[in-house]
């Protein structure tokens, strides 16, 4: 036992009685313990040890083919009142849900070991950090939580002896039965129950379940925000660093933007980019009235396909040691890993992500699953921010929203003010990706990239954003929208993206400084084509003009779609959002 906190001990007792494991192991986070667990996972073939010469400390894991992504249709917010979960979440009465899941958990760990993982979301000792305890029967989960969180005995330093302020996470892979898979949040009980999955966001309970779904609910009650946002610092040639946070839906470029390498023309001048976080931000007003953000995580659970030395050097570097790869191809010759987009020489003697023999030169099927991932320690990242562990967080100058839109959304625009910015975030839409099961490539509304992650009524969530803006008033970060994914008539991306997104960030920061020019359009302030630095890019100014164009007819349709989307929130939709929609329509007509 690693704590005297009676609330923790009582809950663990209860869960032991429910799950009936053969053995109970408290995870203290020590090297010795982790080493033994790794060895055991390798012995049982749960994990494959990769070449310790080429990839020291790295492991490969394959999940069941039916268990490769978040399952939004099996994810529930169980608040007492259905209305508090709102129309965008699956809901079930908590009592009913506990009654349904209790028999599934009853005796589920017979013949297995139960691991009890204390962890901190946020730097230990940070006033913004919070404690969780995850109970699981999966070593894969323990080893991933070790990378993704501050895990072990020290996490309890943040929990007073009598405190009840910790999130209770219960997970069992059970027999990975998709028909009995449930990812359930009980926000009013600080509790998460997850069963019958062994994949990422479904089972690393500190991540989406706690740090977004439960934390968004806590934030609403406690006056802060939990957001699906990367955090990055941009250092100018004078050595001043400005921080921005950006919300893009899953697999829409957060990790990439967070680790961006500036193009030569910026590097030569002395610009640098520092990564604070790539997926989640906890944001709170500081004493000076500005918004401060911490990254509650300690590692990256990044999309592997498309990650290369060219597209994201820093992410790739982060995966060179002490990393867990999930559902990528296994290069048998080198005992290393491979995925689509890593390079142009797929291995011939390999196994695909399902464990079948695979010849990358000949095979028609993909070697890695499109949602295959790496779990890499943040400390491995060559551009990790010196402020990564700062318990106070970093002050935000700008907040950016974005998504995948083949048409409609221009490359970048700035909201008129905070309230309009909340409207821009609330009406975000994006084409769906492989990060969740379901159809890929259909446009769906995804407010603030939080549709799958908001732990309460989305209308109240908009209200919370508006309230936060009132608290910080003139110190509020400026709000922007970006779209790297506009396509031409052949379906090809027009904007080069990746490192060149720095050119857009530069305009954004200049706007925050009151330096850059902009024109007022129907949807917000936009740069003129000449305000985006295209030096060294092979793009003529017509293309930039096109990327920035606002198609009125498309936007009129967009406004109608927004109206339909808003209708479901009924009287919980803040008046401000209605008037913002009316203003947009007026500007377009
Ligand atoms: P989650 O971890 O699921 O939340 O994803 P994410 O938002 O961190 O997305 P990530 O950065 O992993 O990028 C997902 C996919 O988008 C990858 O295939 C990238 O190669 C691609 N991508 C990222 N940035 C850009 C860009 O600027 N332009 C284009 N065309 N593709 C991009
Ligand atoms: C996402 O889907 O937004 C992810 C991956 O970051 S997961 O942890 O599976 O949610
Ligand atoms: Mn994510």
Coordinates of C-alpha atoms and ligand atoms in Angstrom, one line a residue:
X1 CA 0.0 0.0 0.0
X2 CA 1.3 3.4 -1.0
X3 CA -1.1 5.6 0.8
X4 CA -3.0 6.0 4.1
X5 CA -5.8 7.8 2.4
X6 CA -8.8 5.9 3.7
X7 CA -11.0 6.9 0.7
X8 CA -8.5 5.3 -1.7
X9 CA -8.1 2.2 0.5
X10 CA -11.9 1.7 0.9
X11 CA -12.5 2.0 -2.8
X12 CA -9.7 -0.4 -3.7
X13 CA -11.1 -2.9 -1.2
X14 CA -14.5 -2.6 -2.9
X15 CA -13.0 -3.1 -6.3
X16 CA -10.9 -6.1 -5.2
X17 CA -14.1 -7.7 -3.8
X18 CA -15.9 -7.0 -7.1
X19 CA -13.2 -8.2 -9.5
X20 CA -11.8 -11.0 -7.4
X21 CA -8.2 -11.0 -8.7
X22 CA -5.7 -13.7 -7.8
X23 CA -3.2 -11.1 -6.9
X24 CA -3.1 -7.4 -6.2
X25 CA -0.1 -5.3 -7.1
X26 CA 0.3 -1.6 -6.2
X27 CA 2.3 0.2 -8.8
X28 CA 5.0 2.3 -7.1
X29 CA 6.6 3.4 -10.3
X30 CA 10.1 2.0 -9.4
X31 CA 12.5 0.9 -12.2
X32 CA 12.7 -2.6 -10.7
X33 CA 9.0 -3.1 -10.7
X34 CA 8.6 -1.8 -14.3
X35 CA 11.4 -4.0 -15.5
X36 CA 9.7 -7.1 -14.0
X37 CA 6.4 -6.1 -15.6
X38 CA 8.1 -5.6 -19.0
X39 CA 9.8 -9.0 -18.7
X40 CA 6.5 -10.7 -17.9
X41 CA 4.7 -9.0 -20.8
X42 CA 7.4 -10.2 -23.2
X43 CA 7.3 -13.7 -21.8
X44 CA 3.6 -14.0 -22.2
X45 CA 3.8 -12.4 -25.7
X46 CA 1.6 -9.5 -24.7
X47 CA 4.4 -7.3 -25.9
X48 CA 7.3 -7.9 -28.3
X49 CA 10.7 -6.6 -27.4
X50 CA 12.2 -4.7 -30.4
X51 CA 15.9 -4.4 -31.3
X52 CA 17.5 -3.0 -28.1
X53 CA 20.3 -1.7 -30.2
X54 CA 18.2 0.2 -32.7
X55 CA 15.3 1.0 -30.4
X56 CA 16.4 0.8 -26.8
X57 CA 13.6 0.2 -24.3
X58 CA 11.0 -0.1 -27.1
X59 CA 8.1 -2.6 -27.3
X60 CA 5.5 -3.5 -29.9
X61 CA 2.0 -4.5 -29.0
X62 CA -1.0 -5.6 -31.2
X63 CA -4.6 -5.2 -30.1
X64 CA -7.5 -7.3 -31.3
X65 CA -8.6 -6.3 -34.8
X66 CA -12.0 -5.3 -33.4
X67 CA -10.3 -3.0 -30.8
X68 CA -8.3 -0.4 -32.6
X69 CA -9.9 3.0 -31.8
X70 CA -12.1 4.9 -29.5
X71 CA -15.7 3.6 -29.6
X72 CA -17.9 6.7 -29.4
X73 CA -21.2 4.7 -29.6
X74 CA -20.2 2.7 -26.5
X75 CA -19.0 5.7 -24.5
X76 CA -21.4 7.1 -21.9
X77 CA -21.8 10.1 -19.6
X78 CA -23.8 8.9 -16.7
X79 CA -25.0 12.0 -14.8
X80 CA -28.1 11.7 -12.6
X81 CA -30.1 13.8 -15.0
X82 CA -30.1 13.0 -18.7
X83 CA -30.3 16.7 -19.4
X84 CA -27.0 17.3 -17.7
X85 CA -25.3 14.9 -20.2
X86 CA -26.9 16.8 -23.1
X87 CA -27.9 15.8 -26.6
X88 CA -24.4 15.1 -27.8
X89 CA -23.6 12.4 -25.3
X90 CA -24.9 8.8 -24.9
X91 CA -26.5 8.8 -21.5
X92 CA -27.8 6.2 -19.1
X93 CA -29.0 6.5 -15.5
X94 CA -26.0 5.9 -13.2
X95 CA -27.8 3.4 -11.0
X96 CA -28.9 1.4 -14.1
X97 CA -25.4 1.6 -15.6
X98 CA -23.7 0.4 -12.4
X99 CA -26.3 -2.5 -12.3
X100 CA -25.5 -3.4 -15.8
X101 CA -21.7 -3.3 -15.4
X102 CA -21.4 -4.9 -12.0
X103 CA -22.1 -8.4 -13.2
X104 CA -19.5 -7.9 -16.0
X105 CA -16.9 -6.9 -13.5
X106 CA -17.9 -9.5 -11.0
X107 CA -15.0 -12.0 -10.8
X108 CA -13.6 -10.6 -14.1
X109 CA -10.0 -10.7 -12.7
X110 CA -10.1 -14.4 -11.4
X111 CA -6.8 -15.9 -12.5
X112 CA -5.4 -12.5 -13.2
X113 CA -3.4 -9.8 -11.4
X114 CA -5.0 -6.5 -10.5
X115 CA -2.6 -3.5 -10.8
X116 CA -3.4 -0.4 -8.8
X117 CA -1.9 2.7 -10.5
X118 CA -1.7 6.0 -8.7
X119 CA -1.0 8.8 -11.1
X120 CA -1.0 12.6 -11.4
X121 CA -2.4 14.5 -14.3
X122 CA -0.1 17.6 -14.4
X123 CA 3.3 18.1 -12.7
X124 CA 3.4 16.8 -9.2
X125 CA 3.0 19.7 -6.8
X126 CA 1.2 21.9 -9.4
X127 CA -1.8 23.7 -8.1
X128 CA -3.5 22.7 -11.4
X129 CA -2.7 19.0 -11.1
X130 CA -5.1 16.3 -10.1
X131 CA -4.7 12.7 -8.9
X132 CA -6.2 9.6 -10.3
X133 CA -6.0 5.9 -9.4
X134 CA -6.5 3.4 -12.2
X135 CA -7.2 -0.2 -11.5
X136 CA -6.5 -2.5 -14.4
X137 CA -5.7 -6.1 -15.3
X138 CA -3.5 -5.1 -18.2
X139 CA 0.3 -4.7 -18.1
X140 CA 0.1 -2.9 -21.4
X141 CA -2.0 -0.2 -19.6
X142 CA 0.5 0.0 -16.7
X143 CA 3.4 0.5 -19.1
X144 CA 1.5 3.1 -21.2
X145 CA 0.4 5.0 -18.1
X146 CA 4.0 5.1 -17.0
X147 CA 4.8 7.0 -20.2
X148 CA 1.6 9.1 -20.4
X149 CA 1.3 10.2 -16.8
X150 CA 3.4 10.9 -13.7
X151 CA 2.8 7.4 -12.3
X152 CA 3.7 5.8 -9.0
X153 CA 4.0 6.5 -5.3
X154 CA 4.9 10.2 -5.8
X155 CA 1.4 10.9 -7.3
X156 CA -0.1 10.5 -3.8
X157 CA 2.0 13.5 -2.7
X158 CA -0.8 15.6 -4.3
X159 CA -3.5 13.9 -2.3
X160 CA -4.1 14.9 1.3
X161 CA -4.7 12.0 3.7
X162 CA -8.5 12.8 4.0
X163 CA -9.1 14.1 0.6
X164 CA -11.7 12.5 -1.6
X165 CA -10.6 14.5 -4.7
X166 CA -9.2 11.7 -6.8
X167 CA -10.6 10.0 -9.9
X168 CA -11.5 6.4 -9.5
X169 CA -10.8 4.5 -12.7
X170 CA -11.7 0.8 -13.1
X171 CA -10.6 -1.0 -16.2
X172 CA -10.7 -4.6 -17.2
X173 CA -9.9 -5.9 -20.7
X174 CA -12.2 -8.8 -19.7
X175 CA -12.3 -10.8 -23.0
X176 CA -12.3 -7.8 -25.3
X177 CA -15.8 -8.5 -26.4
X178 CA -17.0 -5.7 -28.6
X179 CA -20.6 -6.4 -27.8
X180 CA -20.0 -5.8 -24.1
X181 CA -17.5 -2.9 -24.5
X182 CA -18.4 0.1 -22.3
X183 CA -16.4 3.3 -21.7
X184 CA -18.4 5.0 -18.9
X185 CA -17.9 8.2 -17.1
X186 CA -19.8 9.0 -13.9
X187 CA -18.9 12.7 -13.5
X188 CA -20.8 13.2 -10.3
X189 CA -18.9 10.3 -8.7
X190 CA -15.5 11.1 -10.0
X191 CA -15.6 7.6 -11.5
X192 CA -14.8 5.9 -14.8
X193 CA -15.6 2.3 -15.6
X194 CA -14.1 0.8 -18.8
X195 CA -14.5 -2.8 -19.9
X196 CA -13.8 -5.1 -22.8
X197 CA -11.3 -2.9 -24.6
X198 CA -7.5 -2.8 -24.5
X199 CA -6.9 0.2 -26.8
X200 CA -5.6 3.7 -26.1
X201 CA -8.2 6.3 -25.3
X202 CA -10.6 3.5 -24.1
X203 CA -8.3 2.2 -21.4
X204 CA -5.6 4.8 -20.5
X205 CA -8.1 6.3 -18.2
X206 CA -6.0 9.4 -17.4
X207 CA -6.3 10.6 -20.9
X208 CA -9.6 11.3 -22.6
X209 CA -11.8 9.8 -19.8
X210 CA -10.3 11.8 -17.0
X211 CA -8.3 14.7 -18.4
X212 CA -11.2 15.7 -20.8
X213 CA -14.6 14.1 -19.9
X214 CA -14.4 14.2 -16.1
X215 CA -12.1 17.2 -16.0
X216 CA -14.3 19.3 -18.2
X217 CA -17.1 18.8 -15.7
X218 CA -14.8 19.6 -12.8
X219 CA -13.5 22.7 -14.6
X220 CA -17.1 24.0 -15.1
X221 CA -17.7 23.7 -11.4
X222 CA -14.3 24.9 -10.3
X223 CA -13.7 27.8 -12.8
X224 CA -11.2 26.3 -15.2
X225 CA -11.2 24.5 -18.6
X226 CA -10.1 21.1 -19.8
X227 CA -9.6 21.2 -23.6
X228 CA -8.6 19.0 -26.5
X229 CA -5.7 21.3 -27.3
X230 CA -2.0 21.2 -28.0
X231 CA 0.2 23.9 -26.4
X232 CA 3.2 25.3 -28.1
X233 CA 5.7 28.2 -27.5
X234 CA 7.1 30.3 -30.3
X235 CA 10.3 32.0 -29.6
X236 CA 11.2 35.1 -31.7
X237 CA 14.7 36.2 -32.5
X238 CA 14.7 38.4 -29.4
X239 CA 14.3 35.3 -27.3
X240 CA 10.7 36.2 -26.3
X241 CA 8.4 33.2 -26.2
X242 CA 4.6 33.4 -26.8
X243 CA 2.3 30.5 -26.2
X244 CA -0.7 29.4 -28.2
X245 CA -3.2 26.5 -27.7
X246 CA -5.0 24.9 -30.6
X247 CA -8.0 22.6 -30.7
X248 CA -8.2 20.3 -33.7
X249 CA -10.3 17.0 -33.8
X250 CA -8.6 13.7 -33.5
X251 CA -6.0 13.0 -36.2
X252 CA -6.2 16.6 -37.6
X253 CA -2.7 17.7 -36.8
X254 CA -2.3 18.6 -33.1
X255 CA 0.9 16.5 -32.6
X256 CA 2.3 17.8 -35.9
X257 CA 1.7 21.5 -35.1
X258 CA 2.9 21.1 -31.5
X259 CA 6.3 19.9 -32.8
X260 CA 6.6 22.1 -35.9
X261 CA 9.9 22.8 -37.4
X262 CA 10.0 26.3 -38.9
X263 CA 10.9 26.8 -42.5
X264 CA 14.5 28.0 -43.2
X265 CA 13.5 31.6 -43.6
X266 CA 12.2 31.6 -40.0
X267 CA 15.0 29.4 -38.6
X268 CA 17.6 31.7 -40.1
X269 CA 16.1 34.6 -38.3
X270 CA 16.3 32.7 -35.0
X271 CA 12.7 31.6 -34.6
X272 CA 12.2 28.4 -32.5
X273 CA 9.2 26.3 -31.6
X274 CA 8.8 24.6 -28.1
X275 CA 6.3 21.8 -27.4
X276 CA 4.4 22.0 -24.2
X277 CA 1.7 19.5 -25.1
X278 CA 0.2 17.7 -28.1
X279 CA -3.3 16.7 -27.1
X280 CA -4.8 18.1 -23.9
X281 CA -4.6 21.5 -22.1
X282 CA -5.9 22.4 -18.7
X283 CA -6.5 26.2 -18.6
X284 CA -7.0 28.5 -15.7
X285 CA -6.9 32.3 -15.0
X286 CA -3.7 33.2 -13.3
X287 CA -3.2 36.0 -10.7
X288 CA -2.3 38.5 -13.4
X289 CA -5.7 37.8 -15.1
X290 CA -4.3 36.0 -18.1
X291 CA -5.1 32.4 -19.0
X292 CA -2.5 29.9 -18.1
X293 CA -2.3 26.4 -19.5
X294 CA -0.6 23.1 -18.4
X295 CA -0.3 19.9 -20.3
X296 CA -1.7 17.3 -17.8
X297 CA 0.1 14.5 -19.7
X298 CA 3.7 13.3 -19.6
X299 CA 4.0 11.6 -23.0
X300 CA 2.5 11.5 -26.5
X301 CA 0.1 8.9 -27.8
X302 CA 0.6 9.9 -31.4
X303 CA -0.7 8.7 -34.8
X304 CA 2.1 6.7 -36.4
X305 CA 1.1 6.7 -40.1
X306 CA 2.4 9.7 -41.9
X307 CA 5.0 10.4 -39.3
X308 CA 8.4 10.7 -41.0
X309 CA 11.7 12.5 -40.6
X310 CA 10.3 14.9 -43.2
X311 CA 6.8 15.4 -41.9
X312 CA 7.5 15.4 -38.2
X313 CA 11.2 14.9 -37.3
X314 CA 10.6 15.8 -33.6
X315 CA 7.8 13.2 -33.2
X316 CA 9.9 10.5 -34.9
X317 CA 12.9 11.3 -32.7
X318 CA 10.7 11.0 -29.7
X319 CA 10.0 7.4 -30.6
X320 CA 13.6 6.3 -30.7
X321 CA 13.8 5.0 -27.2
X322 CA 11.5 3.8 -24.3
X323 CA 8.5 3.9 -26.7
X324 CA 5.6 1.5 -27.0
X325 CA 4.3 1.0 -30.6
X326 CA 0.7 -0.3 -31.1
X327 CA -0.6 -1.8 -34.3
X328 CA 2.3 -0.9 -36.6
X329 CA 4.1 -3.3 -38.9
X330 CA 7.0 -5.4 -37.5
X331 CA 10.1 -5.5 -39.6
X332 CA 11.4 -8.9 -38.8
X333 CA 14.8 -8.5 -40.5
X334 CA 15.8 -5.6 -38.2
X335 CA 13.3 -6.2 -35.4
X336 CA 12.1 -2.7 -35.8
X337 CA 8.8 -1.1 -36.8
X338 CA 7.4 0.4 -40.0
X339 CA 4.2 2.3 -41.0
X340 CA 2.8 3.9 -44.1
X341 CA 4.5 7.2 -44.7
X342 CA 7.6 6.5 -42.6
X343 CA 9.7 6.1 -45.7
X344 CA 9.6 4.7 -49.3
X345 CA 11.2 1.4 -48.4
X346 CA 8.7 -0.9 -46.7
X347 CA 10.2 -4.1 -45.3
X348 CA 9.7 -7.2 -47.3
X349 CA 10.1 -9.6 -44.5
X350 CA 7.6 -8.3 -42.0
X351 CA 4.4 -8.9 -40.1
X352 CA 1.4 -6.6 -40.6
X353 CA -0.4 -5.0 -37.6
X354 CA -2.6 -8.1 -37.3
X355 CA 0.5 -10.3 -37.0
X356 CA 0.2 -11.9 -40.4
X357 CA 3.3 -12.3 -42.7
X358 CA 3.6 -9.2 -44.8
X359 CA 5.7 -8.1 -47.7
X360 CA 5.6 -4.4 -47.9
X361 CA 6.9 -4.3 -51.5
X362 CA 4.2 -6.7 -52.8
X363 CA 1.3 -6.6 -50.4
X364 CA -2.0 -4.8 -51.2
X365 CA -3.0 -4.4 -47.6
X366 CA -1.6 -1.8 -45.2
X367 CA 1.2 -2.8 -42.9
X368 CA 0.1 -0.5 -40.1
X369 CA -3.4 0.3 -39.0
X370 CA -4.4 3.8 -40.0
X371 CA -4.9 4.6 -36.2
X372 CA -1.7 2.8 -35.1
X373 CA 0.1 4.8 -32.5
X374 CA 3.3 5.4 -30.6
X375 CA 3.4 6.1 -26.9
X376 CA 6.6 8.2 -26.3
X377 CA 7.9 10.0 -23.3
X378 CA 7.6 13.8 -23.6
X379 CA 11.1 14.1 -22.4
X380 CA 12.4 12.4 -25.6
X381 CA 11.1 15.3 -27.7
X382 CA 14.1 17.4 -29.0
X383 CA 11.9 20.5 -28.8
X384 CA 10.2 19.9 -25.5
X385 CA 9.6 23.2 -23.8
X386 CA 11.7 24.2 -20.7
X387 CA 8.3 25.1 -19.2
X388 CA 7.0 21.6 -19.6
X389 CA 7.1 20.9 -15.9
X390 CA 6.3 24.4 -14.8
X391 CA 3.6 23.9 -12.2
X392 CA 2.0 27.3 -13.0
X393 CA 1.7 26.6 -16.7
X394 CA 2.3 29.0 -19.6
X395 CA 0.3 32.2 -20.4
X396 CA -1.7 32.0 -23.6
X397 CA -1.6 34.7 -26.3
X398 CA -3.9 32.9 -28.8
X399 CA -6.4 30.1 -29.0
X400 CA -6.7 28.4 -32.4
X401 CA -9.5 26.2 -33.7
X402 CA -9.3 24.1 -36.8
X403 CA -10.4 21.0 -38.6
X404 CA -10.4 19.2 -41.9
X405 CA -12.5 21.1 -44.4
X406 CA -12.0 20.3 -48.1
X407 CA -13.9 23.6 -48.9
X408 CA -15.6 26.3 -46.9
X409 CA -13.1 27.2 -44.2
X410 CA -10.3 29.5 -45.4
X411 CA -6.6 29.0 -44.4
X412 CA -7.0 31.3 -41.4
X413 CA -9.2 34.0 -39.9
X414 CA -9.5 35.8 -36.6
X415 CA -12.6 36.1 -34.6
X416 CA -13.9 39.7 -34.0
X417 CA -13.8 39.2 -30.2
X418 CA -14.0 36.5 -27.5
X419 CA -17.7 36.0 -27.9
X420 CA -17.5 35.6 -31.6
X421 CA -14.5 33.3 -31.0
X422 CA -16.6 31.1 -28.8
X423 CA -19.1 31.0 -31.7
X424 CA -16.3 30.0 -34.1
X425 CA -15.2 27.2 -31.8
X426 CA -18.8 26.1 -31.2
X427 CA -19.5 25.8 -34.9
X428 CA -16.3 24.0 -35.9
X429 CA -16.8 21.1 -38.2
X430 CA -14.4 18.5 -39.6
X431 CA -14.2 15.4 -41.7
X432 CA -14.1 12.3 -39.5
X433 CA -10.9 10.2 -39.3
X434 CA -9.8 6.7 -38.2
X435 CA -9.2 7.8 -34.6
X436 CA -12.7 6.6 -33.8
X437 CA -14.6 3.7 -35.2
X438 CA -17.3 4.7 -37.8
X439 CA -17.4 6.2 -41.3
X440 CA -14.3 8.2 -42.3
X441 CA -14.4 11.4 -44.2
X442 CA -17.9 12.7 -43.4
X443 CA -18.3 16.3 -42.2
X444 CA -19.6 16.5 -38.7
X445 CA -19.9 19.4 -36.3
X446 CA -17.3 19.1 -33.5
X447 CA -17.4 22.1 -31.2
X448 CA -14.0 23.0 -29.9
X449 CA -12.9 19.4 -31.0
X450 CA -14.7 18.3 -27.8
X451 CA -17.8 16.5 -29.3
X452 CA -16.6 13.0 -28.1
X453 CA -15.0 14.4 -24.9
X454 CA -17.3 17.0 -23.2
X455 CA -18.5 15.5 -19.9
X456 CA -21.7 17.5 -19.6
X457 CA -24.3 19.4 -21.6
X458 CA -22.6 21.1 -24.6
X459 CA -24.9 24.2 -24.3
X460 CA -23.6 24.7 -20.7
X461 CA -20.1 24.1 -22.1
X462 CA -20.5 27.1 -24.5
X463 CA -21.8 29.1 -21.5
X464 CA -18.7 28.2 -19.5
X465 CA -16.5 29.5 -22.3
X466 CA -18.5 32.7 -22.4
X467 CA -18.2 33.1 -18.6
X468 CA -14.4 32.4 -18.7
X469 CA -14.1 35.2 -21.3
X470 CA -15.9 37.6 -18.9
X471 CA -13.5 36.7 -16.1
X472 CA -10.4 37.6 -18.1
X473 CA -12.0 40.3 -20.3
X474 CA -9.2 42.5 -21.8
X475 CA -6.5 39.9 -21.0
X476 CA -8.3 37.2 -23.1
X477 CA -6.2 35.4 -25.7
X478 CA -7.2 36.3 -29.3
X479 CA -9.1 33.5 -31.1
X480 CA -8.4 32.2 -34.6
X481 CA -9.6 29.5 -36.9
X482 CA -7.3 27.6 -39.3
X483 CA -7.7 25.0 -42.0
X484 CA -4.7 23.2 -43.4
X485 CA -6.8 20.8 -45.4
X486 CA -8.5 22.7 -48.3
X487 CA -8.3 20.6 -51.5
X488 CA -8.2 21.5 -55.2
X489 CA -10.5 20.0 -57.9
X490 CA -8.4 16.8 -57.8
X491 CA -8.7 16.4 -54.1
X492 CA -5.1 17.4 -53.4
X493 CA -4.2 19.5 -50.4
X494 CA -3.5 23.0 -51.6
X495 CA -1.6 24.3 -48.6
X496 CA 1.8 22.6 -48.0
X497 CA 1.1 22.4 -44.3
X498 CA 3.3 20.9 -41.6
X499 CA 6.4 23.2 -41.0
X500 CA 4.9 25.8 -43.3
X501 CA 2.1 26.3 -40.9
X502 CA 4.6 28.5 -39.1
X503 CA 3.8 31.2 -41.8
X504 CA 0.2 31.3 -40.5
X505 CA 1.3 31.2 -36.8
X506 CA 3.5 34.2 -37.6
X507 CA 0.5 36.2 -38.8
X508 CA -1.5 35.1 -35.8
X509 CA 1.2 36.2 -33.3
X510 CA 1.6 39.5 -35.1
X511 CA -2.1 40.1 -34.8
X512 CA -1.9 39.4 -31.1
X513 CA 0.8 42.1 -31.0
X514 CA -1.3 44.5 -33.0
X515 CA 1.2 44.5 -35.8
X516 CA -0.2 42.6 -38.8
X517 CA -2.8 43.9 -41.2
X518 CA -6.1 42.3 -41.8
X519 CA -9.3 42.8 -43.7
X520 CA -12.8 42.5 -42.3
X521 CA -14.8 39.7 -44.0
X522 CA -18.2 38.2 -43.3
X523 CA -16.7 35.5 -41.1
X524 CA -13.9 37.4 -39.3
X525 CA -10.6 39.2 -39.9
X526 CA -8.4 37.7 -42.6
X527 CA -4.9 38.4 -43.8
X528 CA -4.5 39.9 -47.2
X529 CA -2.5 37.4 -49.4
X530 CA 0.6 39.6 -49.0
X531 CA 0.3 39.4 -45.2
X532 CA 1.2 35.7 -45.3
X533 CA 5.0 35.3 -45.8
X534 CA 5.4 32.9 -48.7
X535 CA 9.1 33.4 -49.3
X536 CA 10.7 30.1 -50.3
X537 CA 7.4 28.6 -51.1
X538 CA 6.4 27.5 -54.6
X539 CA 2.9 29.0 -54.4
X540 CA 1.7 31.9 -56.5
X541 CA -0.4 34.6 -55.0
X542 CA -3.5 33.5 -56.8
X543 CA -3.4 30.3 -54.8
X544 CA -3.0 32.1 -51.5
X545 CA -5.9 34.3 -52.6
X546 CA -7.9 31.2 -53.3
X547 CA -7.0 29.7 -49.9
X548 CA -8.3 32.8 -48.2
X549 CA -11.4 33.2 -50.2
X550 CA -14.8 33.0 -48.5
X551 CA -17.5 31.5 -50.7
X552 CA -20.8 33.2 -49.7
X553 CA -23.0 30.4 -51.0
X554 CA -21.1 27.8 -49.1
X555 CA -21.2 29.9 -46.0
X556 CA -24.9 30.5 -46.3
X557 CA -25.3 26.7 -46.3
X558 CA -22.9 26.5 -43.4
X559 CA -25.1 29.0 -41.5
X560 CA -28.1 26.8 -42.1
X561 CA -26.2 23.7 -40.9
X562 CA -25.2 25.6 -37.8
X563 CA -28.8 26.6 -37.1
X564 CA -29.9 22.9 -37.3
X565 CA -27.0 21.9 -35.1
X566 CA -27.8 24.5 -32.5
X567 CA -31.5 23.6 -32.4
X568 CA -30.8 20.4 -30.4
X569 CA -29.5 22.4 -27.5
X570 CA -32.9 24.0 -26.9
X571 CA -33.0 26.6 -24.1
X572 CA -29.5 25.6 -22.9
X573 CA -28.0 27.3 -26.0
X574 CA -26.7 30.7 -24.7
X575 CA -28.5 33.7 -26.2
X576 CA -25.0 35.0 -27.3
X577 CA -24.7 32.0 -29.7
X578 CA -28.1 32.8 -31.2
X579 CA -27.2 36.4 -31.8
X580 CA -23.8 35.5 -33.2
X581 CA -25.6 33.2 -35.7
X582 CA -28.0 36.0 -36.6
X583 CA -25.1 38.4 -37.1
X584 CA -23.3 35.9 -39.4
X585 CA -26.4 35.5 -41.5
X586 CA -26.9 39.3 -41.7
X587 CA -23.3 39.8 -42.8
X588 CA -23.7 37.1 -45.5
X589 CA -27.0 38.5 -46.9
Ligands
LIG1 P1 -4.9 12.7 -32.2 O1 -3.7 12.2 -31.5 O2 -5.8 11.7 -32.7 O3 -5.7 13.7 -31.3 O4 -4.4 13.4 -33.5 P2 -3.6 14.8 -33.8 O5 -4.6 15.9 -33.9 O6 -2.5 15.0 -32.9 O7 -3.1 14.6 -35.3 P3 -1.6 14.3 -35.9 O8 -0.7 15.5 -35.7 O9 -1.2 13.0 -35.4 O10 -1.9 14.3 -37.5 C1 -2.8 13.3 -38.0 C2 -2.7 13.2 -39.5 O11 -2.8 14.5 -40.1 C3 -1.3 12.7 -39.9 O12 -1.5 11.8 -41.0 C4 -0.6 13.9 -40.4 O13 0.4 13.6 -41.4 C5 -1.7 14.8 -41.0 N1 -1.3 16.2 -40.9 C6 -0.9 16.9 -39.8 N2 -0.6 18.2 -40.1 C7 -0.9 18.3 -41.4 C8 -0.8 19.5 -42.3 O14 -0.5 20.6 -41.9 N3 -1.2 19.3 -43.6 C9 -1.6 18.0 -44.0 N4 -2.0 17.9 -45.3 N5 -1.7 16.9 -43.2 C10 -1.4 17.1 -41.9
LIG2 C1 -7.8 11.0 -30.1 O1 -8.5 10.2 -30.6 O2 -8.1 12.2 -30.0 C2 -6.5 10.5 -29.5 C3 -6.2 9.1 -29.4 O3 -5.7 11.3 -29.0 S1 -7.1 8.3 -28.0 O4 -6.2 8.4 -26.9 O5 -7.3 7.0 -28.4 O6 -8.3 9.1 -27.7
LIG3 MN1 -6.5 13.5 -29.3

